[in-house]
Amino acid sequence: MYTQALDSPAAGADEGSEERERLERFQARIDRDEKIEPKDWMPEAYRQTLIRQIAQHAHSEIVGMLPEGNWITRAPSLRRKAVLIAKVQDEGGHGMYLYSAAETLGVARGDLIEQLLSGRAKYSSIFNYPTLTWADIGAIGWLVDGAAIMNQVPLCRCSYGPYARAMVRICKEESFHQRQGYELMLTLARGSEAQHAMAQDALNRWWWPSLMMFGPNDAHSVHTAQSMRWKIKRFTNDELRQKFIDVTVPQAEYLGLTVPDPDLRWDQTSEHYRFGEIDWSEFQAVLKGEGPCNRERLEARRAAHENGRWVREAAVAYAAKHQAPAHRAQAGAGALS
Ligand code: BYC
């Protein structure tokens, strides 16, 4: 375990002036908006914070493929199926860039995956909810990807270079995902009465879990203050949640759908929407593994890992064969002849 305070200037002061100066120089680089690169010196707590956040983010992308993957065989047209396959494939790609970014911090991808499969690692709470109807695919694109973009665009300016650069491409793809979701919702909302009702039902079920994606209120967020000082996070959880609500409520109005929050109202003075209390007990339960699909998601990942074992073993055997001295000599002779 570690705490973010471990390497704070206050703690560093006890460890001598050299260490304090190193920490000050590091913070000065952050304050000047310089990027920190893998081979640069960094406080251990900065490294561990990034590993935690990037790994959780990577796991979220990978587990996030499951609720949507569930609908690939049932998409209502070839066009919808092709789009959904592309989106799910993008998410697999995002997971790969993010695991690679985490590896630059000195962790092994295999260890991170082991933490996910053993249930020790967190991934986004949102992916522990079921996709009950086709409209859920629209709601995920519109709301879940919309929330993801709101959270991830600022990460393109994160102080750690490999994470920031990975986020640039991810955000471009997320933007396509959000638009396909909104277009799907628009089609349903303007369709038959039954389709409109299906879109409303999906909004009812995905609205509050989408707000929870931004994490606990700032007052209860353990990591935000230090992560903001290190410019890993550029906005707090509450700031991003508010931005998301402000842009999404007018989108719901355009769809002709009702946001399931009786306390929601426009506040002219602050120029923000005011909204009702989030059910944080539900959020905590999902984080503890008690959400509607936590068990199912982990079982699916474990099965996928087990079913892919032969591929990993074959790849290792192939690499070993090509590294063996006899093979190298043979390959060399072949090249000469
Ligand atoms: N679910 O101090 P806090 C996507 C944890 S989008 C689960 O505020 P932090 C996708 C938090 O990890 C989703 N756990 O933490 C979209 C911490 O636990 P530990 C992924 C959560 O890190 C569409 C504790 O609560 N996006 O992938 O400062 C399709 C205290 O929280 C959640 C990212 O990962 C949650 N919702 O802020 C497919 C973006 N919220 O580690 C895929 C990058 C909080 O102390 N991550 N926790 O045990 C972040 O921006 C930040 O990590 C968070 C949390 C805003 C999520």
mmCIF file of C-alpha atoms and ligand atoms in Angstrom:
data_model
loop_
_atom_site.group_PDB
_atom_site.id
_atom_site.type_symbol
_atom_site.label_atom_id
_atom_site.label_comp_id
_atom_site.label_asym_id
_atom_site.label_seq_id
_atom_site.Cartn_x
_atom_site.Cartn_y
_atom_site.Cartn_z
ATOM 1 C CA MET A 1 0.000 0.000 0.000
ATOM 2 C CA TYR A 2 1.074 3.590 -0.430
ATOM 3 C CA THR A 3 -0.385 6.957 0.270
ATOM 4 C CA GLN A 4 -0.155 9.949 -1.979
ATOM 5 C CA ALA A 5 1.163 11.965 0.956
ATOM 6 C CA LEU A 6 4.283 9.784 1.106
ATOM 7 C CA ASP A 7 6.219 11.989 -1.282
ATOM 8 C CA SER A 8 4.624 15.297 -0.449
ATOM 9 C CA PRO A 9 7.072 18.082 0.380
ATOM 10 C CA ALA A 10 6.027 17.835 4.035
ATOM 11 C CA ALA A 11 7.005 14.174 4.286
ATOM 12 C CA GLY A 12 10.108 14.765 2.186
ATOM 13 C CA ALA A 13 11.360 17.416 4.586
ATOM 14 C CA ASP A 14 12.250 14.729 7.114
ATOM 15 C CA GLU A 15 14.285 12.862 4.565
ATOM 16 C CA GLY A 16 16.845 15.579 4.057
ATOM 17 C CA SER A 17 17.279 18.600 1.895
ATOM 18 C CA GLU A 18 18.423 16.669 -1.183
ATOM 19 C CA GLU A 19 15.173 14.756 -1.360
ATOM 20 C CA ARG A 20 13.206 17.949 -0.711
ATOM 21 C CA GLU A 21 14.979 19.728 -3.539
ATOM 22 C CA ARG A 22 14.252 16.851 -5.900
ATOM 23 C CA LEU A 23 10.575 17.024 -5.019
ATOM 24 C CA GLU A 24 10.555 20.799 -5.465
ATOM 25 C CA ARG A 25 12.235 20.506 -8.867
ATOM 26 C CA PHE A 26 9.689 17.877 -9.870
ATOM 27 C CA GLN A 27 6.744 20.032 -8.766
ATOM 28 C CA ALA A 28 8.268 23.035 -10.577
ATOM 29 C CA ARG A 29 8.330 21.016 -13.810
ATOM 30 C CA ILE A 30 4.659 20.150 -13.303
ATOM 31 C CA ASP A 31 3.831 23.789 -12.564
ATOM 32 C CA ARG A 32 5.556 24.825 -15.821
ATOM 33 C CA ASP A 33 3.319 22.308 -17.643
ATOM 34 C CA GLU A 34 6.284 20.180 -18.719
ATOM 35 C CA LYS A 35 5.498 16.573 -19.547
ATOM 36 C CA ILE A 36 7.005 13.892 -17.331
ATOM 37 C CA GLU A 37 8.420 11.029 -19.389
ATOM 38 C CA PRO A 38 9.054 7.392 -18.357
ATOM 39 C CA LYS A 39 12.801 7.750 -17.741
ATOM 40 C CA ASP A 40 12.483 11.000 -15.758
ATOM 41 C CA TRP A 41 12.780 10.919 -11.988
ATOM 42 C CA MET A 42 9.380 10.971 -10.321
ATOM 43 C CA PRO A 43 8.143 10.550 -6.736
ATOM 44 C CA GLU A 44 7.108 6.996 -6.010
ATOM 45 C CA ALA A 45 3.600 8.122 -5.041
ATOM 46 C CA TYR A 46 3.193 9.898 -8.406
ATOM 47 C CA ARG A 47 4.177 6.668 -10.159
ATOM 48 C CA GLN A 48 1.798 4.576 -8.043
ATOM 49 C CA THR A 49 -1.083 7.012 -8.551
ATOM 50 C CA LEU A 50 -0.646 6.813 -12.302
ATOM 51 C CA ILE A 51 -0.381 3.030 -12.278
ATOM 52 C CA ARG A 52 -3.604 2.861 -10.235
ATOM 53 C CA GLN A 53 -5.556 5.250 -12.422
ATOM 54 C CA ILE A 54 -4.262 4.037 -15.800
ATOM 55 C CA ALA A 55 -4.750 0.371 -14.866
ATOM 56 C CA GLN A 56 -8.311 1.023 -13.647
ATOM 57 C CA HIS A 57 -8.957 2.904 -16.855
ATOM 58 C CA ALA A 58 -7.551 0.042 -18.984
ATOM 59 C CA HIS A 59 -9.638 -2.534 -17.090
ATOM 60 C CA SER A 60 -12.731 -0.354 -17.626
ATOM 61 C CA GLU A 61 -12.205 -0.383 -21.371
ATOM 62 C CA ILE A 62 -11.804 -4.144 -21.432
ATOM 63 C CA VAL A 63 -14.760 -4.912 -19.140
ATOM 64 C CA GLY A 64 -16.690 -2.185 -20.986
ATOM 65 C CA MET A 65 -16.672 -4.379 -24.092
ATOM 66 C CA LEU A 66 -18.961 -6.900 -22.401
ATOM 67 C CA PRO A 67 -22.307 -5.088 -21.976
ATOM 68 C CA GLU A 68 -22.232 -3.939 -25.600
ATOM 69 C CA GLY A 69 -20.728 -7.142 -26.977
ATOM 70 C CA ASN A 70 -23.894 -8.757 -25.638
ATOM 71 C CA TRP A 71 -25.886 -7.027 -28.412
ATOM 72 C CA ILE A 72 -23.661 -7.628 -31.466
ATOM 73 C CA THR A 73 -25.613 -10.707 -32.572
ATOM 74 C CA ARG A 74 -28.940 -8.940 -31.979
ATOM 75 C CA ALA A 75 -28.284 -5.573 -33.654
ATOM 76 C CA PRO A 76 -31.349 -4.729 -35.769
ATOM 77 C CA SER A 77 -29.528 -4.114 -39.083
ATOM 78 C CA LEU A 78 -26.226 -4.833 -40.796
ATOM 79 C CA ARG A 79 -25.240 -1.161 -40.480
ATOM 80 C CA ARG A 80 -25.929 -1.142 -36.730
ATOM 81 C CA LYS A 81 -24.029 -4.410 -36.331
ATOM 82 C CA ALA A 82 -20.969 -3.127 -38.229
ATOM 83 C CA VAL A 83 -20.922 0.090 -36.179
ATOM 84 C CA LEU A 84 -21.264 -1.776 -32.894
ATOM 85 C CA ILE A 85 -18.501 -4.243 -33.774
ATOM 86 C CA ALA A 86 -16.209 -1.318 -34.651
ATOM 87 C CA LYS A 87 -17.007 0.423 -31.364
ATOM 88 C CA VAL A 88 -16.380 -2.644 -29.222
ATOM 89 C CA GLN A 89 -13.150 -3.272 -31.124
ATOM 90 C CA ASP A 90 -12.061 0.338 -30.459
ATOM 91 C CA GLU A 91 -12.583 -0.259 -26.748
ATOM 92 C CA GLY A 92 -10.309 -3.307 -26.866
ATOM 93 C CA GLY A 93 -7.728 -1.072 -28.563
ATOM 94 C CA HIS A 94 -8.077 1.605 -25.874
ATOM 95 C CA GLY A 95 -7.412 -1.033 -23.235
ATOM 96 C CA MET A 96 -4.235 -2.050 -25.074
ATOM 97 C CA TYR A 97 -2.876 1.525 -25.372
ATOM 98 C CA LEU A 98 -3.605 2.065 -21.694
ATOM 99 C CA TYR A 99 -1.915 -1.158 -20.539
ATOM 100 C CA SER A 100 1.089 -0.069 -22.644
ATOM 101 C CA ALA A 101 1.069 3.359 -20.982
ATOM 102 C CA ALA A 102 0.979 1.665 -17.554
ATOM 103 C CA GLU A 103 3.908 -0.583 -18.544
ATOM 104 C CA THR A 104 6.085 2.501 -19.104
ATOM 105 C CA LEU A 105 5.831 3.011 -15.325
ATOM 106 C CA GLY A 106 7.510 -0.320 -14.617
ATOM 107 C CA VAL A 107 4.567 -2.675 -14.045
ATOM 108 C CA ALA A 108 3.988 -5.893 -15.948
ATOM 109 C CA ARG A 109 0.785 -6.170 -17.951
ATOM 110 C CA GLY A 110 0.367 -9.754 -16.718
ATOM 111 C CA ASP A 111 0.327 -8.540 -13.107
ATOM 112 C CA LEU A 112 -2.337 -5.931 -13.874
ATOM 113 C CA ILE A 113 -4.507 -8.503 -15.609
ATOM 114 C CA GLU A 114 -4.046 -10.880 -12.704
ATOM 115 C CA GLN A 115 -5.280 -8.109 -10.346
ATOM 116 C CA LEU A 116 -8.392 -7.663 -12.499
ATOM 117 C CA LEU A 117 -9.169 -11.372 -12.708
ATOM 118 C CA SER A 118 -8.669 -11.909 -8.987
ATOM 119 C CA GLY A 119 -11.153 -9.118 -8.236
ATOM 120 C CA ARG A 120 -8.522 -6.932 -6.514
ATOM 121 C CA ALA A 121 -8.494 -4.202 -9.163
ATOM 122 C CA LYS A 122 -11.247 -1.671 -9.674
ATOM 123 C CA TYR A 123 -12.876 -0.837 -12.994
ATOM 124 C CA SER A 124 -15.613 1.677 -13.703
ATOM 125 C CA SER A 125 -18.805 1.061 -11.738
ATOM 126 C CA ILE A 126 -20.898 1.684 -14.871
ATOM 127 C CA PHE A 127 -20.036 -1.641 -16.460
ATOM 128 C CA ASN A 128 -21.724 -3.596 -13.692
ATOM 129 C CA TYR A 129 -25.180 -2.746 -15.027
ATOM 130 C CA PRO A 130 -27.026 -4.945 -17.536
ATOM 131 C CA THR A 131 -27.959 -4.044 -21.139
ATOM 132 C CA LEU A 132 -31.594 -5.132 -21.197
ATOM 133 C CA THR A 133 -32.806 -3.684 -24.504
ATOM 134 C CA TRP A 134 -31.371 -2.404 -27.786
ATOM 135 C CA ALA A 135 -31.936 1.166 -26.558
ATOM 136 C CA ASP A 136 -29.289 0.517 -23.880
ATOM 137 C CA ILE A 137 -26.699 0.485 -26.676
ATOM 138 C CA GLY A 138 -27.807 4.003 -27.607
ATOM 139 C CA ALA A 139 -27.848 5.119 -23.984
ATOM 140 C CA ILE A 140 -24.336 3.767 -23.399
ATOM 141 C CA GLY A 141 -22.968 5.608 -26.422
ATOM 142 C CA TRP A 142 -24.735 8.837 -25.568
ATOM 143 C CA LEU A 143 -24.360 8.890 -21.785
ATOM 144 C CA VAL A 144 -21.477 6.570 -20.873
ATOM 145 C CA ASP A 145 -19.229 7.623 -23.727
ATOM 146 C CA GLY A 146 -20.407 11.206 -23.212
ATOM 147 C CA ALA A 147 -19.328 11.031 -19.562
ATOM 148 C CA ALA A 148 -16.094 9.321 -20.591
ATOM 149 C CA ILE A 149 -15.281 12.156 -23.033
ATOM 150 C CA MET A 150 -15.992 14.801 -20.411
ATOM 151 C CA ASN A 151 -13.582 13.057 -18.058
ATOM 152 C CA GLN A 152 -10.971 12.096 -20.641
ATOM 153 C CA VAL A 153 -10.509 15.215 -22.782
ATOM 154 C CA PRO A 154 -8.715 16.941 -19.860
ATOM 155 C CA LEU A 155 -6.545 13.816 -19.489
ATOM 156 C CA CYS A 156 -5.004 14.692 -22.897
ATOM 157 C CA ARG A 157 -3.270 17.461 -20.871
ATOM 158 C CA CYS A 158 -2.251 15.137 -18.048
ATOM 159 C CA SER A 159 1.313 15.685 -16.817
ATOM 160 C CA TYR A 160 2.460 12.155 -17.686
ATOM 161 C CA GLY A 161 3.420 12.065 -21.380
ATOM 162 C CA PRO A 162 2.501 8.477 -22.389
ATOM 163 C CA TYR A 163 -0.945 8.711 -20.727
ATOM 164 C CA ALA A 164 -1.659 12.129 -22.241
ATOM 165 C CA ARG A 165 -0.670 10.959 -25.731
ATOM 166 C CA ALA A 166 -2.731 7.752 -25.493
ATOM 167 C CA MET A 167 -5.749 9.850 -24.525
ATOM 168 C CA VAL A 168 -5.611 11.961 -27.701
ATOM 169 C CA ARG A 169 -6.518 9.056 -29.975
ATOM 170 C CA ILE A 170 -8.887 7.534 -27.432
ATOM 171 C CA CYS A 171 -10.861 10.777 -27.225
ATOM 172 C CA LYS A 172 -11.224 11.003 -30.989
ATOM 173 C CA GLU A 173 -12.704 7.518 -31.028
ATOM 174 C CA GLU A 174 -14.904 8.189 -27.986
ATOM 175 C CA SER A 175 -16.323 11.173 -29.802
ATOM 176 C CA PHE A 176 -17.447 8.914 -32.665
ATOM 177 C CA HIS A 177 -18.912 6.514 -30.087
ATOM 178 C CA GLN A 178 -20.902 9.262 -28.424
ATOM 179 C CA ARG A 179 -22.349 10.453 -31.727
ATOM 180 C CA GLN A 180 -23.389 6.970 -32.827
ATOM 181 C CA GLY A 181 -25.153 6.538 -29.468
ATOM 182 C CA TYR A 182 -26.976 9.835 -29.776
ATOM 183 C CA GLU A 183 -27.999 9.068 -33.355
ATOM 184 C CA LEU A 184 -29.332 5.693 -32.220
ATOM 185 C CA MET A 185 -31.325 7.369 -29.423
ATOM 186 C CA LEU A 186 -32.672 9.956 -31.857
ATOM 187 C CA THR A 187 -33.882 7.211 -34.207
ATOM 188 C CA LEU A 188 -35.686 5.445 -31.360
ATOM 189 C CA ALA A 189 -37.045 8.631 -29.795
ATOM 190 C CA ARG A 190 -38.555 9.655 -33.154
ATOM 191 C CA GLY A 191 -39.739 6.136 -33.966
ATOM 192 C CA SER A 192 -42.864 4.308 -32.895
ATOM 193 C CA GLU A 193 -44.420 4.823 -29.472
ATOM 194 C CA ALA A 194 -42.874 1.569 -28.286
ATOM 195 C CA GLN A 195 -39.418 2.652 -29.503
ATOM 196 C CA HIS A 196 -39.771 6.032 -27.782
ATOM 197 C CA ALA A 197 -40.746 4.231 -24.558
ATOM 198 C CA MET A 198 -37.720 1.945 -24.904
ATOM 199 C CA ALA A 199 -35.418 4.986 -25.255
ATOM 200 C CA GLN A 200 -37.002 6.615 -22.171
ATOM 201 C CA ASP A 201 -36.624 3.417 -20.168
ATOM 202 C CA ALA A 202 -32.925 3.215 -21.104
ATOM 203 C CA LEU A 203 -32.399 6.838 -20.034
ATOM 204 C CA ASN A 204 -34.183 6.096 -16.750
ATOM 205 C CA ARG A 205 -31.828 3.227 -15.966
ATOM 206 C CA TRP A 206 -28.515 4.735 -17.209
ATOM 207 C CA TRP A 207 -28.817 8.341 -16.001
ATOM 208 C CA TRP A 208 -27.819 7.944 -12.356
ATOM 209 C CA PRO A 209 -25.109 5.299 -12.918
ATOM 210 C CA SER A 210 -23.605 7.646 -15.562
ATOM 211 C CA LEU A 211 -23.375 10.435 -12.977
ATOM 212 C CA MET A 212 -21.614 8.018 -10.616
ATOM 213 C CA MET A 213 -18.888 7.415 -13.216
ATOM 214 C CA PHE A 214 -17.279 10.716 -12.184
ATOM 215 C CA GLY A 215 -16.505 9.287 -8.761
ATOM 216 C CA PRO A 216 -17.420 10.381 -5.227
ATOM 217 C CA ASN A 217 -18.195 13.994 -4.342
ATOM 218 C CA ASP A 218 -15.048 16.113 -3.975
ATOM 219 C CA ALA A 219 -15.481 16.105 -0.201
ATOM 220 C CA HIS A 220 -15.151 12.301 -0.232
ATOM 221 C CA SER A 221 -12.596 11.919 -3.014
ATOM 222 C CA VAL A 222 -9.376 10.613 -1.487
ATOM 223 C CA HIS A 223 -7.118 11.264 -4.445
ATOM 224 C CA THR A 224 -8.393 14.411 -6.155
ATOM 225 C CA ALA A 225 -6.443 17.109 -4.282
ATOM 226 C CA GLN A 226 -3.024 15.525 -4.819
ATOM 227 C CA SER A 227 -3.824 14.418 -8.369
ATOM 228 C CA MET A 228 -4.802 18.027 -9.189
ATOM 229 C CA ARG A 229 -1.481 19.308 -7.746
ATOM 230 C CA TRP A 230 0.331 16.815 -9.954
ATOM 231 C CA LYS A 231 -1.882 17.772 -12.924
ATOM 232 C CA ILE A 232 -2.877 14.175 -13.442
ATOM 233 C CA LYS A 233 -6.438 15.397 -13.000
ATOM 234 C CA ARG A 234 -7.274 18.850 -14.388
ATOM 235 C CA PHE A 235 -10.790 19.098 -12.947
ATOM 236 C CA THR A 236 -12.389 17.653 -9.837
ATOM 237 C CA ASN A 237 -15.047 14.927 -9.916
ATOM 238 C CA ASP A 238 -17.850 17.400 -9.105
ATOM 239 C CA GLU A 239 -16.701 19.924 -11.705
ATOM 240 C CA LEU A 240 -16.769 17.289 -14.450
ATOM 241 C CA ARG A 241 -20.109 15.881 -13.300
ATOM 242 C CA GLN A 242 -21.631 19.372 -13.439
ATOM 243 C CA LYS A 243 -20.230 20.006 -16.934
ATOM 244 C CA PHE A 244 -21.682 16.688 -18.087
ATOM 245 C CA ILE A 245 -25.135 17.490 -16.713
ATOM 246 C CA ASP A 246 -25.082 20.971 -18.236
ATOM 247 C CA VAL A 247 -24.401 19.657 -21.743
ATOM 248 C CA THR A 248 -26.534 16.502 -21.535
ATOM 249 C CA VAL A 249 -29.860 17.845 -20.223
ATOM 250 C CA PRO A 250 -30.487 19.969 -23.370
ATOM 251 C CA GLN A 251 -29.616 16.903 -25.462
ATOM 252 C CA ALA A 252 -32.311 14.906 -23.622
ATOM 253 C CA GLU A 253 -34.779 17.745 -24.258
ATOM 254 C CA TYR A 254 -33.960 17.665 -27.972
ATOM 255 C CA LEU A 255 -34.676 13.923 -27.957
ATOM 256 C CA GLY A 256 -38.010 14.588 -26.281
ATOM 257 C CA LEU A 257 -37.002 12.446 -23.308
ATOM 258 C CA THR A 258 -37.279 13.221 -19.594
ATOM 259 C CA VAL A 259 -34.268 13.080 -17.277
ATOM 260 C CA PRO A 260 -35.353 10.929 -14.311
ATOM 261 C CA ASP A 261 -34.614 13.530 -11.630
ATOM 262 C CA PRO A 262 -37.540 15.450 -10.089
ATOM 263 C CA ASP A 263 -35.110 17.942 -8.514
ATOM 264 C CA LEU A 264 -33.450 18.886 -11.799
ATOM 265 C CA ARG A 265 -33.848 22.595 -12.618
ATOM 266 C CA TRP A 266 -31.974 25.367 -14.383
ATOM 267 C CA ASP A 267 -30.446 27.859 -11.970
ATOM 268 C CA GLN A 268 -30.273 31.243 -13.694
ATOM 269 C CA THR A 269 -27.910 32.735 -11.107
ATOM 270 C CA SER A 270 -25.167 30.138 -11.402
ATOM 271 C CA GLU A 271 -26.053 29.230 -15.006
ATOM 272 C CA HIS A 272 -25.918 25.557 -14.129
ATOM 273 C CA TYR A 273 -28.470 22.809 -13.691
ATOM 274 C CA ARG A 274 -29.153 21.894 -10.084
ATOM 275 C CA PHE A 275 -29.757 18.194 -9.611
ATOM 276 C CA GLY A 276 -30.925 15.713 -6.982
ATOM 277 C CA GLU A 277 -28.808 13.700 -4.555
ATOM 278 C CA ILE A 278 -26.950 10.722 -6.007
ATOM 279 C CA ASP A 279 -27.561 7.425 -4.212
ATOM 280 C CA TRP A 280 -24.020 6.927 -2.946
ATOM 281 C CA SER A 281 -24.964 3.728 -1.130
ATOM 282 C CA GLU A 282 -25.661 2.163 -4.540
ATOM 283 C CA PHE A 283 -22.256 3.405 -5.800
ATOM 284 C CA GLN A 284 -20.459 1.940 -2.773
ATOM 285 C CA ALA A 285 -22.276 -1.372 -3.163
ATOM 286 C CA VAL A 286 -21.226 -1.631 -6.818
ATOM 287 C CA LEU A 287 -17.606 -0.856 -5.852
ATOM 288 C CA LYS A 288 -17.758 -3.635 -3.250
ATOM 289 C CA GLY A 289 -18.738 -6.122 -5.968
ATOM 290 C CA GLU A 290 -22.462 -6.118 -5.193
ATOM 291 C CA GLY A 291 -23.733 -4.497 -8.401
ATOM 292 C CA PRO A 292 -26.184 -6.331 -10.668
ATOM 293 C CA CYS A 293 -23.467 -7.745 -12.948
ATOM 294 C CA ASN A 294 -20.124 -7.636 -11.050
ATOM 295 C CA ARG A 295 -19.917 -11.401 -10.766
ATOM 296 C CA GLU A 296 -20.971 -12.027 -14.370
ATOM 297 C CA ARG A 297 -18.407 -9.529 -15.722
ATOM 298 C CA LEU A 298 -15.492 -11.094 -13.858
ATOM 299 C CA GLU A 299 -16.581 -14.597 -14.816
ATOM 300 C CA ALA A 300 -16.683 -13.547 -18.490
ATOM 301 C CA ARG A 301 -13.169 -12.056 -18.262
ATOM 302 C CA ARG A 302 -11.805 -15.137 -16.490
ATOM 303 C CA ALA A 303 -13.325 -17.436 -19.128
ATOM 304 C CA ALA A 304 -11.878 -15.292 -21.935
ATOM 305 C CA HIS A 305 -8.450 -15.402 -20.273
ATOM 306 C CA GLU A 306 -8.624 -19.172 -19.849
ATOM 307 C CA ASN A 307 -9.828 -19.713 -23.420
ATOM 308 C CA GLY A 308 -6.926 -17.629 -24.716
ATOM 309 C CA ARG A 309 -4.311 -19.584 -22.742
ATOM 310 C CA TRP A 310 -3.309 -21.753 -25.723
ATOM 311 C CA VAL A 311 -2.659 -18.643 -27.827
ATOM 312 C CA ARG A 312 -0.327 -17.187 -25.185
ATOM 313 C CA GLU A 313 1.456 -20.508 -24.770
ATOM 314 C CA ALA A 314 1.876 -20.883 -28.540
ATOM 315 C CA ALA A 315 3.265 -17.337 -28.794
ATOM 316 C CA VAL A 316 5.784 -18.009 -25.999
ATOM 317 C CA ALA A 317 6.842 -21.320 -27.599
ATOM 318 C CA TYR A 318 7.233 -19.633 -30.991
ATOM 319 C CA ALA A 319 9.337 -16.821 -29.512
ATOM 320 C CA ALA A 320 11.526 -19.344 -27.618
ATOM 321 C CA LYS A 321 12.037 -21.405 -30.772
ATOM 322 C CA HIS A 322 13.162 -18.344 -32.680
ATOM 323 C CA GLN A 323 15.576 -17.348 -29.927
ATOM 324 C CA ALA A 324 17.223 -20.811 -29.661
ATOM 325 C CA PRO A 325 20.906 -20.800 -30.819
ATOM 326 C CA ALA A 326 20.336 -23.695 -33.279
ATOM 327 C CA HIS A 327 17.510 -21.800 -34.941
ATOM 328 C CA ARG A 328 19.581 -18.619 -35.124
ATOM 329 C CA ALA A 329 22.485 -20.523 -36.735
ATOM 330 C CA GLN A 330 20.111 -22.183 -39.189
ATOM 331 C CA ALA A 331 18.480 -18.883 -40.031
ATOM 332 C CA GLY A 332 21.941 -17.327 -40.520
ATOM 333 C CA ALA A 333 23.015 -20.160 -42.848
ATOM 334 C CA GLY A 334 19.777 -19.778 -44.761
ATOM 335 C CA ALA A 335 20.456 -16.087 -45.190
ATOM 336 C CA LEU A 336 23.935 -16.792 -46.618
ATOM 337 C CA SER A 337 22.833 -19.470 -49.103
HETATM 338 N N1 BYC B 1 -16.027 3.289 -10.579
HETATM 339 O O1 BYC B 1 -10.466 9.606 -4.898
HETATM 340 P P1 BYC B 1 -11.290 9.246 -6.072
HETATM 341 C C1 BYC B 1 -14.460 3.874 -20.147
HETATM 342 C C2 BYC B 1 -12.740 4.790 -6.979
HETATM 343 S S1 BYC B 1 -14.904 5.168 -19.144
HETATM 344 C C3 BYC B 1 -15.180 2.547 -9.844
HETATM 345 O O2 BYC B 1 -12.182 10.297 -6.621
HETATM 346 P P2 BYC B 1 -9.650 9.309 -8.454
HETATM 347 C C4 BYC B 1 -15.336 3.484 -21.257
HETATM 348 C C5 BYC B 1 -11.338 5.320 -7.210
HETATM 349 O O3 BYC B 1 -10.661 4.517 -8.134
HETATM 350 C C6 BYC B 1 -14.556 4.712 -17.475
HETATM 351 N N2 BYC B 1 -14.332 3.090 -8.927
HETATM 352 O O4 BYC B 1 -10.350 8.628 -7.200
HETATM 353 C C7 BYC B 1 -16.357 4.259 -21.686
HETATM 354 C C8 BYC B 1 -10.777 5.273 -5.823
HETATM 355 O O5 BYC B 1 -10.488 3.904 -5.468
HETATM 356 P P3 BYC B 1 -8.989 3.426 -4.996
HETATM 357 C C9 BYC B 1 -13.101 4.705 -17.073
HETATM 358 C C10 BYC B 1 -14.351 4.429 -8.799
HETATM 359 O O6 BYC B 1 -8.801 8.296 -9.109
HETATM 360 C C11 BYC B 1 -17.182 3.819 -22.688
HETATM 361 C C12 BYC B 1 -11.958 5.655 -4.966
HETATM 362 O O7 BYC B 1 -13.114 5.345 -5.730
HETATM 363 N N3 BYC B 1 -12.523 6.016 -17.057
HETATM 364 O O8 BYC B 1 -13.484 3.285 -19.870
HETATM 365 O O9 BYC B 1 -9.018 10.593 -8.064
HETATM 366 C C13 BYC B 1 -17.006 2.583 -23.235
HETATM 367 C C14 BYC B 1 -11.963 7.112 -4.587
HETATM 368 O O10 BYC B 1 -12.194 7.960 -5.719
HETATM 369 C C15 BYC B 1 -15.180 5.252 -9.547
HETATM 370 C C16 BYC B 1 -11.409 6.265 -16.328
HETATM 371 O O11 BYC B 1 -10.905 5.399 -15.676
HETATM 372 C C17 BYC B 1 -16.047 4.631 -10.466
HETATM 373 N N4 BYC B 1 -16.909 5.342 -11.219
HETATM 374 O O12 BYC B 1 -10.886 9.688 -9.425
HETATM 375 C C18 BYC B 1 -15.976 1.786 -22.823
HETATM 376 C C19 BYC B 1 -10.859 7.668 -16.457
HETATM 377 N N5 BYC B 1 -14.966 6.531 -9.181
HETATM 378 O O13 BYC B 1 -8.165 3.367 -6.245
HETATM 379 C C20 BYC B 1 -15.124 2.220 -21.830
HETATM 380 C C21 BYC B 1 -9.597 7.873 -15.666
HETATM 381 C C22 BYC B 1 -14.035 6.502 -8.229
HETATM 382 O O14 BYC B 1 -8.477 4.410 -4.015
HETATM 383 N N6 BYC B 1 -9.830 7.891 -14.243
HETATM 384 N N7 BYC B 1 -13.671 5.244 -7.982
HETATM 385 O O15 BYC B 1 -9.236 2.049 -4.415
HETATM 386 C C23 BYC B 1 -10.193 9.004 -13.558
HETATM 387 O O16 BYC B 1 -10.385 10.073 -14.118
HETATM 388 C C24 BYC B 1 -10.285 8.904 -12.064
HETATM 389 O O17 BYC B 1 -9.601 7.730 -11.657
HETATM 390 C C25 BYC B 1 -11.755 8.866 -11.520
HETATM 391 C C26 BYC B 1 -11.690 8.676 -9.990
HETATM 392 C C27 BYC B 1 -12.439 10.172 -11.829
HETATM 393 C C28 BYC B 1 -12.541 7.699 -12.125
#
